Phi, psi and omega in degrees: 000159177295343203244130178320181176281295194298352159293311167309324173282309179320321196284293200333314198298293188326310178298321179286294190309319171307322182299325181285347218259307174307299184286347176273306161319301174321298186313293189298313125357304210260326173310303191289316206257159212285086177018153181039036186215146146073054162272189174254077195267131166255349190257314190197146182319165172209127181174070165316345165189150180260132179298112189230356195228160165079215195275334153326339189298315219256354186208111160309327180265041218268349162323300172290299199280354174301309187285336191279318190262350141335276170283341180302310169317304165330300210283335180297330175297288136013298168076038201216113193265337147320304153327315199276330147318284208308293194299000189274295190291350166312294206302323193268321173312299180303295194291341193247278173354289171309327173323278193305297188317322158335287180260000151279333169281266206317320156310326171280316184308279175287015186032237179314326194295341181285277144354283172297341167311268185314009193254329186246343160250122198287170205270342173205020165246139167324134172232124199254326186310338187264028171315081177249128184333120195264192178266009230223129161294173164250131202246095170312307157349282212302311145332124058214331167278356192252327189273357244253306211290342161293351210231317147310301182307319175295335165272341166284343163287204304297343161285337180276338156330294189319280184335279216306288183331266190312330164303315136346311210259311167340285175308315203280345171330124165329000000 
């Protein structure tokens, strides 16, 4: 490869962090928030109270950018920064359409209370100083019956990445 051993380690570290950074978010979401609200809903929103506390004070989204920084840690693995634009504006693409169908069914729910809520919180980069505590403990369970597959799949792309690359580095070796 073109890149020193110790470029290689940096990105490595950096990149696992950002993924564990993603999955830490995702967890702490899924720990926290309050029964029938902020799911994996497939059929039709769902939402019995608006989340407003907790990683909510500081981020509307925090599901999507917990997954966006998943993978952004991959693509940061990878090491290939053009890839890693297109997939960043796919992503942004894909993702802010759903945002907004979101966050218009919360607006018909809570009317004003959504609104102003949404007035003091971005929708996906954090403002962790206004951070306030929620009501809801954290249920390590419920992580780990909701997270595993996410959590799997990201460590096998970084193994399979880890793989093609040294089979690579293999081939081109004299």
């Amino acid at each position: 490869w073109m890149y020193s051993t110790g470029t290689v380690i940096a990105v490595t570290i950096l990149a696992a962090l950002v993924s564990l950074a993603g999955m830490a978010g995702r967890a702490y979401t899924i720990g926290t928030t309050p029964h029938g609200t902020s799911g994996r809903n497939t059929d039709k929103q769902v939402a019995k109270q608006l989340n407003a506390k907790g990683i909510y004070s500081i981020v509307r989204h925090p599901l999507y950018l917990g997954n966006y920084l998943m993978w952004l840690g991959l693509l940061i693995f990878i090491m290939d920064f053009p890839f890693l634009v297109v997939v960043s504006l796919v992503y942004w693409l894909y993702y802010e359409r759903i945002m907004f169908a979101e966050e218009r069914f919360l607006e018909r729910e809570f009317g004003q209370q959504y609104l102003d809520w949404s007035m003091t919180v971005p929708a996906f980069w954090p403002k962790f100083r206004q951070f306030e505590k929620g009501d809801v403990p954290f249920h390590f369970k419920s992580v780990l019956r909701r997270e595993y597959p996410g959590f799997m799949a990201i460590t096998l792309c970084f193994t399979l990445v880890d793989y093609i690359r040294a089979i690579l580095c293999a081939w081109m070796l004299p």
